[in-house]
mmCIF file of C-alpha atoms and ligand atoms in Angstrom:
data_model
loop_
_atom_site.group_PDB
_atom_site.id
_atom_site.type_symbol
_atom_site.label_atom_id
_atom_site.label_comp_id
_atom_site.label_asym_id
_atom_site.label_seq_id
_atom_site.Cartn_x
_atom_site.Cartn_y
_atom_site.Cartn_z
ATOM 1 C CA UNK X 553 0.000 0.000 0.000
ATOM 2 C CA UNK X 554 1.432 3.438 -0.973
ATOM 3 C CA UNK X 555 -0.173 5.262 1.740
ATOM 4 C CA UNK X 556 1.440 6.368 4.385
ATOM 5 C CA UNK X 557 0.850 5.458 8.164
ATOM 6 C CA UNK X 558 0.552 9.467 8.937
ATOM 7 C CA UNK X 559 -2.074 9.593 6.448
ATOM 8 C CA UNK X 560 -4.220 7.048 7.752
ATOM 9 C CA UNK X 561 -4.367 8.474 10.724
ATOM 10 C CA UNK X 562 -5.182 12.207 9.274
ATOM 11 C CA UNK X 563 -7.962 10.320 7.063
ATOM 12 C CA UNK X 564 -9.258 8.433 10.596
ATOM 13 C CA UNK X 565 -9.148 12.125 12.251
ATOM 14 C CA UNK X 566 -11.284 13.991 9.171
ATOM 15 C CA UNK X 567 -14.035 11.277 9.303
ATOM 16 C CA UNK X 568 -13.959 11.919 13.071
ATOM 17 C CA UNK X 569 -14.533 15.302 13.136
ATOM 18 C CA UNK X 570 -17.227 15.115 10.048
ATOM 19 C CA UNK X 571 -15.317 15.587 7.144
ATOM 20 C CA UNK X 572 -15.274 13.385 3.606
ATOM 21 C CA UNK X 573 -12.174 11.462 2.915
ATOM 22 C CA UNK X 574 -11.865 9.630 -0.792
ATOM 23 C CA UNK X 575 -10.495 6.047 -0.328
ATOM 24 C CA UNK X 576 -8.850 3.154 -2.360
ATOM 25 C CA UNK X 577 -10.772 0.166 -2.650
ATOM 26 C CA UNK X 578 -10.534 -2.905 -4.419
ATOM 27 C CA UNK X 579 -13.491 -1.568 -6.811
ATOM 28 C CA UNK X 580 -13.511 1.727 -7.582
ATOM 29 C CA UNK X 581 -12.445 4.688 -5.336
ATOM 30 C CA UNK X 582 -14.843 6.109 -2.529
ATOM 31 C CA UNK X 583 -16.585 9.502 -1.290
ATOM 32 C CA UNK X 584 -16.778 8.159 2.761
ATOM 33 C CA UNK X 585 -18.296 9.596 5.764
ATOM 34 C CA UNK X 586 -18.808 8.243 9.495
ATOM 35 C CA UNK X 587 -21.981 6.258 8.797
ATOM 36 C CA UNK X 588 -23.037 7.288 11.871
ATOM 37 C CA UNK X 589 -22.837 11.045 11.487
ATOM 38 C CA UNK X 590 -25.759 12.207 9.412
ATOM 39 C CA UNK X 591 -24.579 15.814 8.732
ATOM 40 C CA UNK X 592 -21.568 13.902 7.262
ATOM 41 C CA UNK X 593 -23.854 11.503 5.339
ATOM 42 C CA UNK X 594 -25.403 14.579 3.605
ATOM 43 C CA UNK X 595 -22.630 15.907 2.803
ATOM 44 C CA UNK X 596 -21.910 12.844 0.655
ATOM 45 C CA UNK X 597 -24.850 13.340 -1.530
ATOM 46 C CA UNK X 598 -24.290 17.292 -2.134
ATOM 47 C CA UNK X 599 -20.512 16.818 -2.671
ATOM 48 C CA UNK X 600 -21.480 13.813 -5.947
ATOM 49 C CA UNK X 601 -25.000 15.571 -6.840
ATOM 50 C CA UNK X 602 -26.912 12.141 -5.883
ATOM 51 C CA UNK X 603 -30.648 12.673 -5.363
ATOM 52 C CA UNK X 604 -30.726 11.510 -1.210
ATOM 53 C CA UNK X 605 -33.102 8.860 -1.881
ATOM 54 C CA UNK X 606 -30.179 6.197 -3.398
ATOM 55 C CA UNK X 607 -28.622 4.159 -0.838
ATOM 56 C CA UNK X 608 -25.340 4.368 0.356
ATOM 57 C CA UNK X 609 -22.656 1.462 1.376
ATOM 58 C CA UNK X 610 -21.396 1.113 4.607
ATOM 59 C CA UNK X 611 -17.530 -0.197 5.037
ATOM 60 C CA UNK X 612 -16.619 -1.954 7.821
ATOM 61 C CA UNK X 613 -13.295 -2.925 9.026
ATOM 62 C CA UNK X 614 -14.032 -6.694 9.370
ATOM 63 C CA UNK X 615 -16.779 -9.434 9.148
ATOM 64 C CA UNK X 616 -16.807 -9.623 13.549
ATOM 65 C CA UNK X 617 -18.458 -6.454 13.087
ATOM 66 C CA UNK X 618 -21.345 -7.205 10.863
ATOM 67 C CA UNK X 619 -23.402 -7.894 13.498
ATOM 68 C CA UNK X 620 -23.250 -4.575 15.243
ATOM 69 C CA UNK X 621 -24.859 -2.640 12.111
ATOM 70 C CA UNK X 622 -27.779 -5.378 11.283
ATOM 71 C CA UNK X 623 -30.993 -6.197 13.146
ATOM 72 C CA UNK X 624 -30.135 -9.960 12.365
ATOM 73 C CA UNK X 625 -27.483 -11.879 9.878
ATOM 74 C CA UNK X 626 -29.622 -14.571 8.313
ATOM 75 C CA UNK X 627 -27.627 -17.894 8.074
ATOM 76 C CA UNK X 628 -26.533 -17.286 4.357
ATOM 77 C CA UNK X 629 -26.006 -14.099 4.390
ATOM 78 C CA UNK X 630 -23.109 -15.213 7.070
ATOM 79 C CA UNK X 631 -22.054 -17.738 4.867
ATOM 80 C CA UNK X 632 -21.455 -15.553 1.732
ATOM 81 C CA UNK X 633 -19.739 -12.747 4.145
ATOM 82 C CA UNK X 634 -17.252 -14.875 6.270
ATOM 83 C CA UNK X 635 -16.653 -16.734 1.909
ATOM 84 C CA UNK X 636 -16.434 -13.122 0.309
ATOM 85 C CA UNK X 637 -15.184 -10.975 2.421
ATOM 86 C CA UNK X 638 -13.282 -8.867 2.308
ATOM 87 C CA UNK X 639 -14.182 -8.880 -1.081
ATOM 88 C CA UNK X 640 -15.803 -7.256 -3.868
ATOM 89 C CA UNK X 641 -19.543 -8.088 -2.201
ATOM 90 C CA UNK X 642 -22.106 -6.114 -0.978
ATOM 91 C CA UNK X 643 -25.167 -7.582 1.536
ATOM 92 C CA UNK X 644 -28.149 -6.382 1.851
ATOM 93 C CA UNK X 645 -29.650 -7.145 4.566
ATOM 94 C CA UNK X 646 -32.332 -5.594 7.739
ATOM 95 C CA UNK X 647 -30.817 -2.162 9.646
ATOM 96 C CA UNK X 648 -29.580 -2.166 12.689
ATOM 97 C CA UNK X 649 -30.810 1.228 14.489
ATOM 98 C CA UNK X 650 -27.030 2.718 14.323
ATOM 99 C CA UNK X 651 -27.303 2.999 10.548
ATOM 100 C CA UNK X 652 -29.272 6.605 10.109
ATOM 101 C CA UNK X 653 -31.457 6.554 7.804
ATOM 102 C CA UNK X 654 -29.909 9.492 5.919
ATOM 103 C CA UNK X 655 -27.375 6.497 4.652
ATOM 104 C CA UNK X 656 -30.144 4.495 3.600
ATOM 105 C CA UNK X 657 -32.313 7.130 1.252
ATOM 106 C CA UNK X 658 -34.882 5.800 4.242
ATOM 107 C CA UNK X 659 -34.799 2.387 3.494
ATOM 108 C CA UNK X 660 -35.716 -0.395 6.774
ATOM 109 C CA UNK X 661 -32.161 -2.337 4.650
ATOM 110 C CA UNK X 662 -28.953 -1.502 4.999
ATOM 111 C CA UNK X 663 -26.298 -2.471 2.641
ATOM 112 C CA UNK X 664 -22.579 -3.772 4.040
ATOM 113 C CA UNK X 665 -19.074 -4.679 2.626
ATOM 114 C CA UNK X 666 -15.413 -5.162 4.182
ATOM 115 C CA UNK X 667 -13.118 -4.204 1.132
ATOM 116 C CA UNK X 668 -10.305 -6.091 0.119
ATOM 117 C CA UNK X 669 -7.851 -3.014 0.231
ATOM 118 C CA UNK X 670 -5.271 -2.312 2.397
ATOM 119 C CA UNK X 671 -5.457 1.366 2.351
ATOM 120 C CA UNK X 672 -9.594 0.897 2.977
ATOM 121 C CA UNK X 673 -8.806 -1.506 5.425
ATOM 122 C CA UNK X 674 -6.280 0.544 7.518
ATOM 123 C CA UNK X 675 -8.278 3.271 7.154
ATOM 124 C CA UNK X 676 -11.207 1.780 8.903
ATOM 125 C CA UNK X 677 -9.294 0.191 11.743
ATOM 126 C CA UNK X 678 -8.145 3.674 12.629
ATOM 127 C CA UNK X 679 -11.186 4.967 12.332
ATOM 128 C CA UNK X 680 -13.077 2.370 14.363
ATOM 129 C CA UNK X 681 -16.306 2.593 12.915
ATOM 130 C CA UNK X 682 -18.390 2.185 9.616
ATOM 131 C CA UNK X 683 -17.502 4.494 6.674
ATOM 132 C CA UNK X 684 -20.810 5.083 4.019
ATOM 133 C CA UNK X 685 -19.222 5.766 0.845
ATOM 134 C CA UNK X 686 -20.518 5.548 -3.014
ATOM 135 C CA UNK X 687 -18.057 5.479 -5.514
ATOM 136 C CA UNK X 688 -16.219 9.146 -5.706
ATOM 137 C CA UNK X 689 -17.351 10.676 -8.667
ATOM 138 C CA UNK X 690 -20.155 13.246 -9.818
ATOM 139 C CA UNK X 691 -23.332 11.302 -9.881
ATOM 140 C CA UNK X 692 -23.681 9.500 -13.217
ATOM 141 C CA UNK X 693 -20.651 10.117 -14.459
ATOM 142 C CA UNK X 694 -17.494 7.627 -14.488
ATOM 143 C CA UNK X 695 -16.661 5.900 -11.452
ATOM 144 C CA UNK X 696 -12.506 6.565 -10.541
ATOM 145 C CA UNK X 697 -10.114 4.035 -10.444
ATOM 146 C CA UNK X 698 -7.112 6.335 -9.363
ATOM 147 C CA UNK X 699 -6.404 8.751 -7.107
ATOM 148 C CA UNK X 700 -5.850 11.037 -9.634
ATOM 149 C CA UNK X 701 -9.572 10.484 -11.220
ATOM 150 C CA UNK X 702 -10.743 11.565 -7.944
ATOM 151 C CA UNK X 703 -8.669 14.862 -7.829
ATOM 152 C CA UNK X 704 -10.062 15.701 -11.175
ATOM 153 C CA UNK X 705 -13.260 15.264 -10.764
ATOM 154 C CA UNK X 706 -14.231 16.152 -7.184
ATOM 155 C CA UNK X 707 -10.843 18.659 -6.388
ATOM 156 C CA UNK X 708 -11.010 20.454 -3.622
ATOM 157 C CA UNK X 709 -14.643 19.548 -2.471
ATOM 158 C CA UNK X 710 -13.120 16.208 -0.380
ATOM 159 C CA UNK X 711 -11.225 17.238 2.620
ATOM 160 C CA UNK X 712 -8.604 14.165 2.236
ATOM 161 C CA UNK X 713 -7.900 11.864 -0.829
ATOM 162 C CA UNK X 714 -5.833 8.901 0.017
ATOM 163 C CA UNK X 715 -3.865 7.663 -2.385
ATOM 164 C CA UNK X 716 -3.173 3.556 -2.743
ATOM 165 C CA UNK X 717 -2.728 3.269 -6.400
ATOM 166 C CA UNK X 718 -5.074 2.009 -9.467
ATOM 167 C CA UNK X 719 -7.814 -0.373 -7.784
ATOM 168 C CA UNK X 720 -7.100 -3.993 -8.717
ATOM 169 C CA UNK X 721 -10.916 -5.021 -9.762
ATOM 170 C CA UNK X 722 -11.997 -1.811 -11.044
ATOM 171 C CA UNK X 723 -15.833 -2.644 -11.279
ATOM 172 C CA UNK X 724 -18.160 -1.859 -8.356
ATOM 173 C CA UNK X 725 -18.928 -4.256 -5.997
ATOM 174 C CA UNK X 726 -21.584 -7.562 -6.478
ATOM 175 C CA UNK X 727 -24.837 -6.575 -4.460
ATOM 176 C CA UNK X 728 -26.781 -9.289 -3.328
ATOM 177 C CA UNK X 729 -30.108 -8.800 -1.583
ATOM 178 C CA UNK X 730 -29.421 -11.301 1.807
ATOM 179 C CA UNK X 731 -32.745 -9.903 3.823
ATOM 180 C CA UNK X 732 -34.445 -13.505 3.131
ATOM 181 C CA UNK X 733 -32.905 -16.874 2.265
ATOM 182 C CA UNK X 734 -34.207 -16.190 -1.497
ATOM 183 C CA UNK X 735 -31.284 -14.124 -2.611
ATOM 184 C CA UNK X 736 -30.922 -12.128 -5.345
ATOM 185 C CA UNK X 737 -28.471 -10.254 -7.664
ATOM 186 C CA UNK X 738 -29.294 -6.277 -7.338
ATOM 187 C CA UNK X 739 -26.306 -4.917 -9.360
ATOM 188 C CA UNK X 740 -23.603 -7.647 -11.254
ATOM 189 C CA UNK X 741 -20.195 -6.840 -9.807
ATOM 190 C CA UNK X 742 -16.554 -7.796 -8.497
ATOM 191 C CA UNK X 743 -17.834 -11.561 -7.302
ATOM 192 C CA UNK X 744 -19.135 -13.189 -10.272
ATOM 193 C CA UNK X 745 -22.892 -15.315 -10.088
ATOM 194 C CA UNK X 746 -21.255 -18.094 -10.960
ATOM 195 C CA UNK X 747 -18.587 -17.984 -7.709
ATOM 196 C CA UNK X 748 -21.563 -16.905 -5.798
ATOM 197 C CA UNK X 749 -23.897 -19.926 -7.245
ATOM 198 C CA UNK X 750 -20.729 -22.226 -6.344
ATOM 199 C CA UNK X 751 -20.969 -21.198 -2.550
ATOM 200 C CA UNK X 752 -25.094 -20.981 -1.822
ATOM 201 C CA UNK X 753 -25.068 -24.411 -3.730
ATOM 202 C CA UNK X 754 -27.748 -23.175 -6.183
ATOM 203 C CA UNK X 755 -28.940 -20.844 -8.827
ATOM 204 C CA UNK X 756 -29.369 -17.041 -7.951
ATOM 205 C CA UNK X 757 -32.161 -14.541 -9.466
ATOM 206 C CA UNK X 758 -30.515 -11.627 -11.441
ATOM 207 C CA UNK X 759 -33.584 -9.745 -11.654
ATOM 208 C CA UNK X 760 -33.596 -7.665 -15.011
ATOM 209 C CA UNK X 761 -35.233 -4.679 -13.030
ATOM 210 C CA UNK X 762 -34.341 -3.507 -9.307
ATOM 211 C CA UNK X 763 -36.119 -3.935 -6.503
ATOM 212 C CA UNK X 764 -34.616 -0.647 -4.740
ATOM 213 C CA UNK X 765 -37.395 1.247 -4.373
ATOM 214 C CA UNK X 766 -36.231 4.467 -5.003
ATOM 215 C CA UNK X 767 -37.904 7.027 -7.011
ATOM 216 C CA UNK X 768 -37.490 8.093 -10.233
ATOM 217 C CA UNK X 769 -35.222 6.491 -13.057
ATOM 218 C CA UNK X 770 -31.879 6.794 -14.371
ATOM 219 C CA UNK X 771 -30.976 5.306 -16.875
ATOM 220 C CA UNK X 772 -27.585 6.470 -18.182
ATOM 221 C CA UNK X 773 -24.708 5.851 -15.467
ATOM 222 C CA UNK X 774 -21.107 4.928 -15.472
ATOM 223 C CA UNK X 775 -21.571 7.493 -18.477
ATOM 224 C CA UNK X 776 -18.548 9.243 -20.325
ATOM 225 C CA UNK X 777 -19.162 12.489 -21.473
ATOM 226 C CA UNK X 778 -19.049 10.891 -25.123
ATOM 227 C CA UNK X 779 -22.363 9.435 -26.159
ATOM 228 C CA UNK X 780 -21.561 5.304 -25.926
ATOM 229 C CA UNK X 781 -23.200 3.217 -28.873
ATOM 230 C CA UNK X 782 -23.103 -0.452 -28.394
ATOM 231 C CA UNK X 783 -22.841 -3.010 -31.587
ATOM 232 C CA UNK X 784 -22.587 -6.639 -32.777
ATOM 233 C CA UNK X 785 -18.359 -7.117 -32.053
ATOM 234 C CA UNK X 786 -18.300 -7.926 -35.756
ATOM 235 C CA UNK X 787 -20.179 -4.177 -35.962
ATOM 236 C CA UNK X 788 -18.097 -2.614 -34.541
ATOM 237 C CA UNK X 789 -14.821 -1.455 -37.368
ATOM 238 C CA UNK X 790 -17.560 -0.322 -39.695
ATOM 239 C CA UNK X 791 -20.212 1.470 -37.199
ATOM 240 C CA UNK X 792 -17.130 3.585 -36.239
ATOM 241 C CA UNK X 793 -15.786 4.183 -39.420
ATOM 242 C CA UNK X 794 -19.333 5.679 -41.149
ATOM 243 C CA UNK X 795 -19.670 7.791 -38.294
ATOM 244 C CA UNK X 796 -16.153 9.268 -37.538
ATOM 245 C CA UNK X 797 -16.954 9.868 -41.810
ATOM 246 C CA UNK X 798 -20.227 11.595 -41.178
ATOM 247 C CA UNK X 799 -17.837 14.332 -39.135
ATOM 248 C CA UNK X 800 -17.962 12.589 -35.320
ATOM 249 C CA UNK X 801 -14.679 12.026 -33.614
ATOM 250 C CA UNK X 802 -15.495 8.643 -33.040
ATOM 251 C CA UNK X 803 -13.680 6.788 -29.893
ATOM 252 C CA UNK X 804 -13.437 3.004 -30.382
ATOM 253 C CA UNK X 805 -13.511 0.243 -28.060
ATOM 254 C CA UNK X 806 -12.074 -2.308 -30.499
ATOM 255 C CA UNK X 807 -12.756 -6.240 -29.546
ATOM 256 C CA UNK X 808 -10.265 -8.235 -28.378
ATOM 257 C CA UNK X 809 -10.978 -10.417 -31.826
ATOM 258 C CA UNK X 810 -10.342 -8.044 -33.962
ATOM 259 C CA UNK X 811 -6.619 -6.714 -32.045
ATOM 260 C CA UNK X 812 -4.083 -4.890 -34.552
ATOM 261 C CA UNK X 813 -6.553 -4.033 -37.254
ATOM 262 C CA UNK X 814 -6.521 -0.843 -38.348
ATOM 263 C CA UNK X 815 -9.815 1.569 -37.969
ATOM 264 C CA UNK X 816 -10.151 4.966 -39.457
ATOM 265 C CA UNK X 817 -11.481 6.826 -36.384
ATOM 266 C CA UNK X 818 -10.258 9.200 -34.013
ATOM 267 C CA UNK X 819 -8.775 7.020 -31.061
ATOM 268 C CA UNK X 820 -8.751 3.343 -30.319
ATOM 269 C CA UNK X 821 -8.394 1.628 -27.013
ATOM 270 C CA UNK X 822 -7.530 -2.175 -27.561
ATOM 271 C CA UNK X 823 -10.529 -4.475 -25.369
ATOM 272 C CA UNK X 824 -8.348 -6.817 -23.683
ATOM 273 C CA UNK X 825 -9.368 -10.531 -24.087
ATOM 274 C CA UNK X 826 -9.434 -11.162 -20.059
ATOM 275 C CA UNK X 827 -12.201 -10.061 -18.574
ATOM 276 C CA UNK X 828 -10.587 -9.202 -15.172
ATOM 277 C CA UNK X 829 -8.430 -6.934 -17.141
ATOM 278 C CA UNK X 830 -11.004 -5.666 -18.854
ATOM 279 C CA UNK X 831 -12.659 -4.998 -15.757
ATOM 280 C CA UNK X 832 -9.547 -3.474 -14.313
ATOM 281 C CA UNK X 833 -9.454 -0.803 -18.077
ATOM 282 C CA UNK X 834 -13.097 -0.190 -18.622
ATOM 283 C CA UNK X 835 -13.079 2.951 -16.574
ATOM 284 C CA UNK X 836 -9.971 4.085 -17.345
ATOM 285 C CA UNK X 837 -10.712 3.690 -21.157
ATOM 286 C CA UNK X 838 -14.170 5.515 -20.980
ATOM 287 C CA UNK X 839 -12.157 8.768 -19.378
ATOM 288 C CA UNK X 840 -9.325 8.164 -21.898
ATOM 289 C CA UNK X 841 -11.887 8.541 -24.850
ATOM 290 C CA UNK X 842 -13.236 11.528 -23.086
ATOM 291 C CA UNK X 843 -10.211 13.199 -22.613
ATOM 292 C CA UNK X 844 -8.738 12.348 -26.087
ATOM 293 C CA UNK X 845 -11.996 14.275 -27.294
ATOM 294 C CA UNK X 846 -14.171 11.841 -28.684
ATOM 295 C CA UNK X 847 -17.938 12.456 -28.916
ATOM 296 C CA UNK X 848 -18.688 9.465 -29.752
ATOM 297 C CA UNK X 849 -18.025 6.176 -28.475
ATOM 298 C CA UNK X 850 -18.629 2.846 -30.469
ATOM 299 C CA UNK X 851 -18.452 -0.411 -28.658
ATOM 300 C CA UNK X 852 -19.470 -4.210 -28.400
ATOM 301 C CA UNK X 853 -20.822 -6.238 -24.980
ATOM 302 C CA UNK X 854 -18.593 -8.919 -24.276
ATOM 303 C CA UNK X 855 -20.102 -12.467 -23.235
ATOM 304 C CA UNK X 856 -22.185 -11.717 -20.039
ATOM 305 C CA UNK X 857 -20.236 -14.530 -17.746
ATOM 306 C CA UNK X 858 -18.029 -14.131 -14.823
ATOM 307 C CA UNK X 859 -16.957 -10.792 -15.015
ATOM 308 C CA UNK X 860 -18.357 -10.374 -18.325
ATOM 309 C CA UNK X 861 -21.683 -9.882 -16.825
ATOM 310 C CA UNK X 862 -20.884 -6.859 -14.593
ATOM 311 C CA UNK X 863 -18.969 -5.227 -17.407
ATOM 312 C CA UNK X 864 -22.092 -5.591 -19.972
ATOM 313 C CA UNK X 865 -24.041 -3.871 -16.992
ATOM 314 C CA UNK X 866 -22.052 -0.904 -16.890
ATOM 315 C CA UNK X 867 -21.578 -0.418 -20.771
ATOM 316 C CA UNK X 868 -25.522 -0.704 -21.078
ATOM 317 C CA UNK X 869 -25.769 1.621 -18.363
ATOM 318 C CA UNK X 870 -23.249 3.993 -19.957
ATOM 319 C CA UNK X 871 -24.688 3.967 -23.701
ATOM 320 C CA UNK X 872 -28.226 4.516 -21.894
ATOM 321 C CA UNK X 873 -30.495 7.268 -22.564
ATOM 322 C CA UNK X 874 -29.680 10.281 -20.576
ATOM 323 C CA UNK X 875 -32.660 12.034 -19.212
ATOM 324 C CA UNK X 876 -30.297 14.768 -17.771
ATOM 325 C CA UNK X 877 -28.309 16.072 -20.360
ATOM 326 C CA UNK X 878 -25.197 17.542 -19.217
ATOM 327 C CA UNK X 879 -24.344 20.819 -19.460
ATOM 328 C CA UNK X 880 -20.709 19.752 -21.408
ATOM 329 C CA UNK X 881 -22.085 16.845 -23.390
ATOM 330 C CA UNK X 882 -22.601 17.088 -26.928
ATOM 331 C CA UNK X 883 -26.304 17.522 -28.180
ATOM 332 C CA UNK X 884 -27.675 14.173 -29.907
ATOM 333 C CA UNK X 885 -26.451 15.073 -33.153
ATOM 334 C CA UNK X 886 -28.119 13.711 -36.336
ATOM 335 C CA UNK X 887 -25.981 10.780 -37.895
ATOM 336 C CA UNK X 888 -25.142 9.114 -35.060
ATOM 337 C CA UNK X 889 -25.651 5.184 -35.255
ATOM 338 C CA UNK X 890 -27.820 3.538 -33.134
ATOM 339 C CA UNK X 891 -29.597 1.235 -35.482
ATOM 340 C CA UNK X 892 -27.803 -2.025 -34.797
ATOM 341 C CA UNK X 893 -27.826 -0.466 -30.921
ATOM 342 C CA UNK X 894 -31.123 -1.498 -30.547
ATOM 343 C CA UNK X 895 -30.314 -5.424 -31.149
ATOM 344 C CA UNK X 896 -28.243 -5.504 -28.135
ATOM 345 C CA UNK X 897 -29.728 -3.159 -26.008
ATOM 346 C CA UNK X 898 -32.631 -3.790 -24.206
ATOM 347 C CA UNK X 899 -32.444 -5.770 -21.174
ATOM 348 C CA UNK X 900 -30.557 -2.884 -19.246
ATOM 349 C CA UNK X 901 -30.752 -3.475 -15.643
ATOM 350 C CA UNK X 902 -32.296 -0.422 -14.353
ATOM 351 C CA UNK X 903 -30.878 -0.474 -10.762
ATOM 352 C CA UNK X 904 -30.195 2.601 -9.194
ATOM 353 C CA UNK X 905 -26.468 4.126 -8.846
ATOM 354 C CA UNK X 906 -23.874 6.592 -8.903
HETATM 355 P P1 LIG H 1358 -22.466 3.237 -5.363
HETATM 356 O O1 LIG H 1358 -23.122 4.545 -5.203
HETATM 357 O O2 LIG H 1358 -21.799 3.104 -6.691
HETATM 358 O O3 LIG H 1358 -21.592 2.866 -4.226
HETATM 359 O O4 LIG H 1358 -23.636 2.181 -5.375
HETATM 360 C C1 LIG H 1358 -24.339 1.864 -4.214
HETATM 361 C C2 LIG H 1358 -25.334 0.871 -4.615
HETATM 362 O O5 LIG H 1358 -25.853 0.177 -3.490
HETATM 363 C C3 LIG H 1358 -26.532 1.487 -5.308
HETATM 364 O O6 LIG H 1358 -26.834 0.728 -6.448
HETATM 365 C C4 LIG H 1358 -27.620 1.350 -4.299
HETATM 366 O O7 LIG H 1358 -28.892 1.326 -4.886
HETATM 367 C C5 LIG H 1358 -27.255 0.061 -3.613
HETATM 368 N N1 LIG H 1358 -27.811 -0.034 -2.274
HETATM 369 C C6 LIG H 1358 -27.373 0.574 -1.175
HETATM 370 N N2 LIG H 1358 -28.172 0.323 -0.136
HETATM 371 C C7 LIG H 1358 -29.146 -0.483 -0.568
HETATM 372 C C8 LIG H 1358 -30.296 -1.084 0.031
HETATM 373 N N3 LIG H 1358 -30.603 -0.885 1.312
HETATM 374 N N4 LIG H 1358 -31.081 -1.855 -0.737
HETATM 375 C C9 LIG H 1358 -30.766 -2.060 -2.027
HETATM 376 N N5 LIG H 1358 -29.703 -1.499 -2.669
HETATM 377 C C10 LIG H 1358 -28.912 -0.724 -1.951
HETATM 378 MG MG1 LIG H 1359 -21.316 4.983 -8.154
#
């Protein structure tokens, strides 16, 4: 880990004294707050722009103290945490009455997850308690994977960014809903279904819509300034090459299958063929595209198992339509491809996030 021991303790100190502190975790980086401080909590969802009503995580140091934030830990639930954790899984499961219910958007659940990070990790053990934090970005926009993504997009609004390098899994956490002994899969993440399947010793519901009830809908998340069109993998060389002609500065996410050929567009990232490296680049490569200027993105869903499945989630989610245009983003300009979209579109989860 590349933070330092003085820092730790500085990071423990501003989530004492009700401050926001931007952590490494195995995922993505977090926006945290002392769960238990609900002027802090707020904070949370003014500093990223998140309507109050969408959950938060809460971070604990260890799976001992799981127990202290839930009315009850049903018996599977305690078999996926002491399997998972820490790890790339989020429960779901009954509040215990120290989680406010300014962490919850007001919800009778709470969700939980110790994080497979040493930085996250150390943090929390200095800190003692439980540490809400969503991923430490602008709501709806890319989640970071650096320390660096943080500074850029959030600056001087965190009190204390800790620094522990790229995260390692780079997709959000798994959330499984763990309040009954019928689970189910609320958001594909780090732990695949089938590694989850392997351990409950039978096959889970990945419901295609959410059951968070929170209001309203979002669509578009995980979403690049760029507008993200998904394609057939085979699609893919010629979708981006008739739009970057029809004048777009088209950003390509070019399939592992089709490595080394050339494309006439304005910048390619190369799809790696592993999806935990994928995983690991998919952020990075959305921002990349941004930066490089693209306005378009053109892209392909890889096979939705193992990680596959989580990274499908968040391109869907990132090509979705946005119902908040931002200020920055380019208007929907005529020409832009979206007929062979449609083929691979539609079964976009429509959980709630950001
Ligand atoms: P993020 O903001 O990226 O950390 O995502 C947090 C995710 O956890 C969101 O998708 C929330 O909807 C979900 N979540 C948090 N608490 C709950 C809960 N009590 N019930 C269901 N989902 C939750
Ligand atoms: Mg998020």
């Amino acid at each position: 880990m590349s933070a330092r021991n003085t820092d730790i303790e500085k990071a423990a100190g501003v989530l004492r004294a009700g401050g926001l502190v931007a952590f490494p975790t195995e995922t993505v980086y977090g926006l945290g707050a002392n769960a238990e401080d609900p002027a802090a909590v707020t904070r949370i969802f003014e500093t990223k722009g998140r309507p109050p009503s969408h959950p938060l995580i809460v971070h604990l140091g260890s799976v001992e103290q799981l127990a202290d934030w839930v009315e009850e830990v049903p018996e599977t639930a305690r078999l996926l945490a002491e399997h998972f954790w820490p790890g790339p899984l989020t429960l779901v499961l009954r509040r215990g009455r120290r989680v406010p219910l300014e962490a919850t958007g007001g919800l009778e659940t709470v969700a939980v997850r110790v994080p497979d990070h040493p930085v996250a990790l150390a943090l929390l053990s200095a800190f003692g308690g439980g540490v809400t934090a969503p991923s430490a970005n602008r709501f709806g926009s890319v989640s970071p994977t650096t320390a660096d993504h943080v500074r850029a997009e959030l600056g001087e609004s965190v009190d204390f960014v800790l620094d522990g390098g790229p995260c390692a899994v780079g997709v959000e956490s798994t959330i499984v809903d763990a309040t009954g002994e019928e689970l189910s899969v609320l958001r594909p993440g780090g732990v695949t279904r089938e590694e989850l399947e392997a351990v409950v010793g039978r096959p889970l519901a990945v419901p295609a819509t959410s059951r968070v009830r929170v209001p309203g809908q979002h669509p578009s998340h995980y979403a690049p300034r760029a507008r993200v069109v998904l394609v057939e993998p085979e699609k893919v060389i010629a979708e981006a090459e008739a739009a970057q002609e029809l004048g777009h500065r088209v950003g390509v996410f070019l399939p592992a299958a089709f490595a080394g050929a050339p494309v006439a567009a304005h910048a390619v990232v190369a799809v790696p063929g592993a999806m935990d490296e994928y995983a690991r680049e998919l952020y990075g490569f959305l921002r990349e595209l941004d930066q490089r200027g693209c306005d378009l993105i053109v892209a392909s869903l890889p096979e939705e198992r193992g990680l596959g499945l989580a990274i499908a989630n968040r391109l869907r989610r990132a090509a979705g339509p946005r119902t908040v245009p931002s200020a920055s983003a380019p208007s929907a300009a005529a020409g832009v491809p979206t007929g062979s979209a449609a083929s691979v579109v539609p079964t976009a989860s429509s959980l709630q996030e950001g």
